[in-house]
Amino acid sequence: LWSGVLLALKRRRFNFDPPMLAITVAIYVYCAAYLLASAVNNALGADAPHLVALVTFLLFPISYSTWSITAKATLARIVVVASMAACFGALVLAVVQYYWLGMRAEGGAGNAIPFATVTCLGVMMCMAGALSGIERAKGLLIPAVLAGIIAILYSGTRIIWVAIPVSGIAVLLINRRRLEQASLARLLLIAAVMSLVIAILGFHIVSERADFLFSDWDALAKGDHATPTGLRVALWQIGLGAFRDAPIFGHGIAASQALMKQGFHDQFGMAMG
């Protein structure tokens, strides 16, 4: 609303730069797909509470026109510094929750997966900031990367454990020219120290989560879907079945819960969803 007021008073001009146009087109196509799917399924009324959330996406060009006037380098440094603070904060929360409360680290999200996902984004921002040279405080960025990774370990979120090296390699490839100019010995030393710390702190957590995973696989092989892994496999099977039934327009947003309940009941004899 404030962005709209600024544009109406002509204190800001509407921004038409190429990145904004590309993102706006993608967002509007996404929103149109939702509306079309609901209309085809005659579910506009049932989907209305979910469709209201799309308003935030539709207002993106207006909000972008306000904050995009900031110098890009300054904006990037703000993101990097904020990510650095988030990584340190994530570690503090993870230590408190894991050691004092005896639970998987989940921050304030109430769930370990979004906590680990957001922390992973913060780690990648810190890596990009350190490698690109956009932020000079590299002495804090590298510990922030380590802090974020340790926090993710404490979350026990296996999928994000896989995402860290994959996204990390992507960041390294993007900044490979900077790496060519850096001292190889120094980079290897930093990597070795970080790997050692992660291995020492994460060995018990990783082995514990691996035991849970193998136990879930054994149960799944016997047809037991009442485990975290089994439930995920069941959801994938239900989702693939729903996609085959309506591959283009889907079933509408509001139908998701009903499809899950029916799928769990009919295919797995479970009262879930």
mmCIF file of C-alpha atoms in Angstrom, residues 6-176:
data_model
loop_
_atom_site.group_PDB
_atom_site.id
_atom_site.type_symbol
_atom_site.label_atom_id
_atom_site.label_comp_id
_atom_site.label_asym_id
_atom_site.label_seq_id
_atom_site.Cartn_x
_atom_site.Cartn_y
_atom_site.Cartn_z
ATOM 1 C CA LEU A 6 4.429 6.736 -3.371
ATOM 2 C CA LEU A 7 3.679 5.978 -7.023
ATOM 3 C CA ALA A 8 0.374 7.878 -6.896
ATOM 4 C CA LEU A 9 2.101 10.936 -5.409
ATOM 5 C CA LYS A 10 4.810 10.610 -8.090
ATOM 6 C CA ARG A 11 7.531 10.337 -5.477
ATOM 7 C CA ARG A 12 8.581 7.132 -7.203
ATOM 8 C CA ARG A 13 8.395 6.246 -10.854
ATOM 9 C CA PHE A 14 7.115 2.936 -12.155
ATOM 10 C CA ASN A 15 10.141 0.794 -12.938
ATOM 11 C CA PHE A 16 10.243 -0.985 -16.310
ATOM 12 C CA ASP A 17 13.742 -2.472 -16.231
ATOM 13 C CA PRO A 18 14.236 -5.904 -17.916
ATOM 14 C CA PRO A 19 14.658 -7.949 -14.686
ATOM 15 C CA MET A 20 11.385 -6.560 -13.320
ATOM 16 C CA LEU A 21 9.531 -7.317 -16.554
ATOM 17 C CA ALA A 22 10.880 -10.875 -16.727
ATOM 18 C CA ILE A 23 9.982 -11.655 -13.108
ATOM 19 C CA THR A 24 6.575 -9.989 -13.451
ATOM 20 C CA VAL A 25 5.698 -12.041 -16.538
ATOM 21 C CA ALA A 26 6.691 -15.260 -14.747
ATOM 22 C CA ILE A 27 4.667 -14.325 -11.645
ATOM 23 C CA TYR A 28 1.583 -13.355 -13.639
ATOM 24 C CA VAL A 29 1.725 -16.589 -15.667
ATOM 25 C CA TYR A 30 1.909 -18.493 -12.374
ATOM 26 C CA CYS A 31 -1.143 -16.656 -11.007
ATOM 27 C CA ALA A 32 -3.052 -17.105 -14.279
ATOM 28 C CA ALA A 33 -2.409 -20.855 -14.161
ATOM 29 C CA TYR A 34 -3.976 -21.022 -10.698
ATOM 30 C CA LEU A 35 -7.039 -19.040 -11.786
ATOM 31 C CA LEU A 36 -7.472 -21.075 -14.967
ATOM 32 C CA ALA A 37 -7.241 -24.368 -13.074
ATOM 33 C CA SER A 38 -9.890 -23.216 -10.607
ATOM 34 C CA ALA A 39 -12.177 -21.981 -13.379
ATOM 35 C CA VAL A 40 -11.901 -25.208 -15.391
ATOM 36 C CA ASN A 41 -12.745 -27.239 -12.286
ATOM 37 C CA ASN A 42 -15.679 -24.930 -11.380
ATOM 38 C CA ALA A 43 -13.966 -24.352 -8.057
ATOM 39 C CA LEU A 44 -13.524 -20.587 -7.956
ATOM 40 C CA GLY A 45 -15.714 -20.313 -4.867
ATOM 41 C CA ALA A 46 -13.992 -23.141 -2.997
ATOM 42 C CA ASP A 47 -10.534 -21.938 -4.045
ATOM 43 C CA ALA A 48 -11.206 -18.261 -3.251
ATOM 44 C CA PRO A 49 -9.502 -18.281 0.198
ATOM 45 C CA HIS A 50 -6.375 -19.730 -1.411
ATOM 46 C CA LEU A 51 -6.496 -17.436 -4.436
ATOM 47 C CA VAL A 52 -6.565 -14.316 -2.242
ATOM 48 C CA ALA A 53 -2.929 -14.998 -1.364
ATOM 49 C CA LEU A 54 -2.024 -14.385 -5.026
ATOM 50 C CA VAL A 55 -2.718 -10.668 -4.557
ATOM 51 C CA THR A 56 0.718 -10.311 -2.968
ATOM 52 C CA PHE A 57 2.327 -11.648 -6.140
ATOM 53 C CA LEU A 58 0.203 -9.436 -8.383
ATOM 54 C CA LEU A 59 1.408 -6.337 -6.523
ATOM 55 C CA PHE A 60 5.062 -7.203 -7.133
ATOM 56 C CA PRO A 61 5.651 -4.529 -9.850
ATOM 57 C CA ILE A 62 4.435 -1.822 -7.460
ATOM 58 C CA SER A 63 6.612 -2.857 -4.528
ATOM 59 C CA TYR A 64 9.590 -3.417 -6.832
ATOM 60 C CA SER A 65 9.295 0.140 -8.118
ATOM 61 C CA THR A 66 9.857 1.383 -4.553
ATOM 62 C CA TRP A 67 12.841 -0.635 -3.389
ATOM 63 C CA SER A 68 14.582 -0.979 -6.765
ATOM 64 C CA ILE A 69 15.694 2.667 -6.647
ATOM 65 C CA THR A 70 18.315 1.663 -4.089
ATOM 66 C CA ALA A 71 21.796 1.255 -5.562
ATOM 67 C CA LYS A 72 22.156 -2.401 -6.557
ATOM 68 C CA ALA A 73 25.532 -2.811 -4.847
ATOM 69 C CA THR A 74 24.150 -1.360 -1.619
ATOM 70 C CA LEU A 75 21.090 -3.599 -1.820
ATOM 71 C CA ALA A 76 23.269 -6.665 -2.403
ATOM 72 C CA ARG A 77 25.449 -5.812 0.600
ATOM 73 C CA ILE A 78 22.343 -5.420 2.755
ATOM 74 C CA VAL A 79 21.211 -8.905 1.700
ATOM 75 C CA VAL A 80 24.632 -10.390 2.456
ATOM 76 C CA VAL A 81 24.910 -8.759 5.888
ATOM 77 C CA ALA A 82 21.342 -9.780 6.752
ATOM 78 C CA SER A 83 22.119 -13.343 5.681
ATOM 79 C CA MET A 84 25.245 -13.325 7.827
ATOM 80 C CA ALA A 85 23.226 -12.265 10.869
ATOM 81 C CA ALA A 86 20.601 -14.909 10.050
ATOM 82 C CA CYS A 87 23.218 -17.682 9.948
ATOM 83 C CA PHE A 88 24.639 -16.750 13.348
ATOM 84 C CA GLY A 89 21.131 -16.433 14.762
ATOM 85 C CA ALA A 90 20.172 -19.814 13.314
ATOM 86 C CA LEU A 91 23.118 -21.447 15.060
ATOM 87 C CA VAL A 92 22.172 -19.931 18.422
ATOM 88 C CA LEU A 93 18.586 -21.155 18.065
ATOM 89 C CA ALA A 94 19.742 -24.570 16.874
ATOM 90 C CA VAL A 95 22.083 -25.067 19.835
ATOM 91 C CA VAL A 96 19.402 -24.015 22.330
ATOM 92 C CA GLN A 97 16.747 -26.238 20.794
ATOM 93 C CA TYR A 98 18.979 -29.265 20.236
ATOM 94 C CA TYR A 99 20.899 -29.348 23.512
ATOM 95 C CA TRP A 100 18.598 -27.583 25.984
ATOM 96 C CA LEU A 101 15.164 -28.554 24.646
ATOM 97 C CA GLY A 102 16.173 -31.929 23.191
ATOM 98 C CA MET A 103 14.531 -31.379 19.811
ATOM 99 C CA ARG A 104 15.485 -30.988 16.173
ATOM 100 C CA ALA A 105 16.378 -27.396 15.378
ATOM 101 C CA GLU A 106 13.420 -25.635 13.810
ATOM 102 C CA GLY A 107 13.989 -22.005 14.803
ATOM 103 C CA GLY A 108 10.778 -20.042 15.004
ATOM 104 C CA ALA A 109 9.266 -21.804 12.000
ATOM 105 C CA GLY A 110 7.765 -24.644 14.017
ATOM 106 C CA ASN A 111 9.147 -27.085 11.446
ATOM 107 C CA ALA A 112 12.714 -28.159 10.731
ATOM 108 C CA ILE A 113 12.377 -28.141 6.931
ATOM 109 C CA PRO A 114 11.556 -24.424 6.380
ATOM 110 C CA PHE A 115 14.131 -23.508 9.037
ATOM 111 C CA ALA A 116 16.825 -25.466 7.199
ATOM 112 C CA THR A 117 15.695 -24.157 3.797
ATOM 113 C CA VAL A 118 15.902 -20.501 4.811
ATOM 114 C CA THR A 119 19.220 -21.065 6.577
ATOM 115 C CA CYS A 120 20.580 -22.735 3.435
ATOM 116 C CA LEU A 121 19.630 -19.641 1.437
ATOM 117 C CA GLY A 122 21.474 -17.515 3.993
ATOM 118 C CA VAL A 123 24.553 -19.728 3.698
ATOM 119 C CA MET A 124 24.562 -19.374 -0.087
ATOM 120 C CA MET A 125 24.200 -15.594 0.173
ATOM 121 C CA CYS A 126 27.189 -15.465 2.522
ATOM 122 C CA MET A 127 29.212 -17.669 0.167
ATOM 123 C CA ALA A 128 28.314 -15.474 -2.790
ATOM 124 C CA GLY A 129 29.187 -12.348 -0.808
ATOM 125 C CA ALA A 130 32.581 -13.716 0.201
ATOM 126 C CA LEU A 131 33.478 -14.960 -3.287
ATOM 127 C CA SER A 132 32.181 -11.980 -5.260
ATOM 128 C CA GLY A 133 33.946 -9.435 -3.076
ATOM 129 C CA ILE A 134 30.793 -7.354 -2.738
ATOM 130 C CA GLU A 135 31.119 -7.401 1.058
ATOM 131 C CA ARG A 136 34.524 -6.703 2.584
ATOM 132 C CA ALA A 137 33.894 -8.379 5.936
ATOM 133 C CA LYS A 138 35.063 -11.791 4.708
ATOM 134 C CA GLY A 139 36.404 -12.555 8.155
ATOM 135 C CA LEU A 140 32.800 -12.788 9.365
ATOM 136 C CA LEU A 141 31.225 -14.262 6.243
ATOM 137 C CA ILE A 142 33.207 -17.502 6.357
ATOM 138 C CA PRO A 143 32.308 -18.206 10.022
ATOM 139 C CA ALA A 144 28.708 -17.331 9.118
ATOM 140 C CA VAL A 145 28.746 -19.992 6.393
ATOM 141 C CA LEU A 146 30.059 -22.520 8.906
ATOM 142 C CA ALA A 147 27.484 -21.450 11.510
ATOM 143 C CA GLY A 148 24.645 -21.838 9.023
ATOM 144 C CA ILE A 149 25.781 -25.298 7.919
ATOM 145 C CA ILE A 150 26.047 -26.482 11.532
ATOM 146 C CA ALA A 151 22.553 -25.126 12.250
ATOM 147 C CA ILE A 152 21.257 -27.096 9.264
ATOM 148 C CA LEU A 153 22.942 -30.222 10.609
ATOM 149 C CA TYR A 154 21.152 -29.748 13.929
ATOM 150 C CA SER A 155 17.852 -29.487 12.050
ATOM 151 C CA GLY A 156 18.280 -33.064 10.840
ATOM 152 C CA THR A 157 16.804 -32.139 7.454
ATOM 153 C CA ARG A 158 18.401 -34.659 5.102
ATOM 154 C CA ILE A 159 17.158 -33.119 1.861
ATOM 155 C CA ILE A 160 18.833 -29.809 2.731
ATOM 156 C CA TRP A 161 22.028 -31.688 3.588
ATOM 157 C CA VAL A 162 22.005 -32.711 -0.074
ATOM 158 C CA ALA A 163 21.017 -29.221 -1.230
ATOM 159 C CA ILE A 164 24.005 -27.564 0.484
ATOM 160 C CA PRO A 165 26.768 -29.139 -1.653
ATOM 161 C CA VAL A 166 24.672 -28.892 -4.822
ATOM 162 C CA SER A 167 23.902 -25.188 -4.383
ATOM 163 C CA GLY A 168 27.410 -24.570 -3.049
ATOM 164 C CA ILE A 169 28.935 -25.974 -6.239
ATOM 165 C CA ALA A 170 26.616 -23.724 -8.262
ATOM 166 C CA VAL A 171 27.829 -20.649 -6.334
ATOM 167 C CA LEU A 172 31.450 -21.702 -6.854
ATOM 168 C CA LEU A 173 30.909 -22.129 -10.594
ATOM 169 C CA ILE A 174 29.260 -18.717 -10.880
ATOM 170 C CA ASN A 175 32.241 -17.115 -9.129
ATOM 171 C CA ARG A 176 34.933 -19.313 -10.703
#
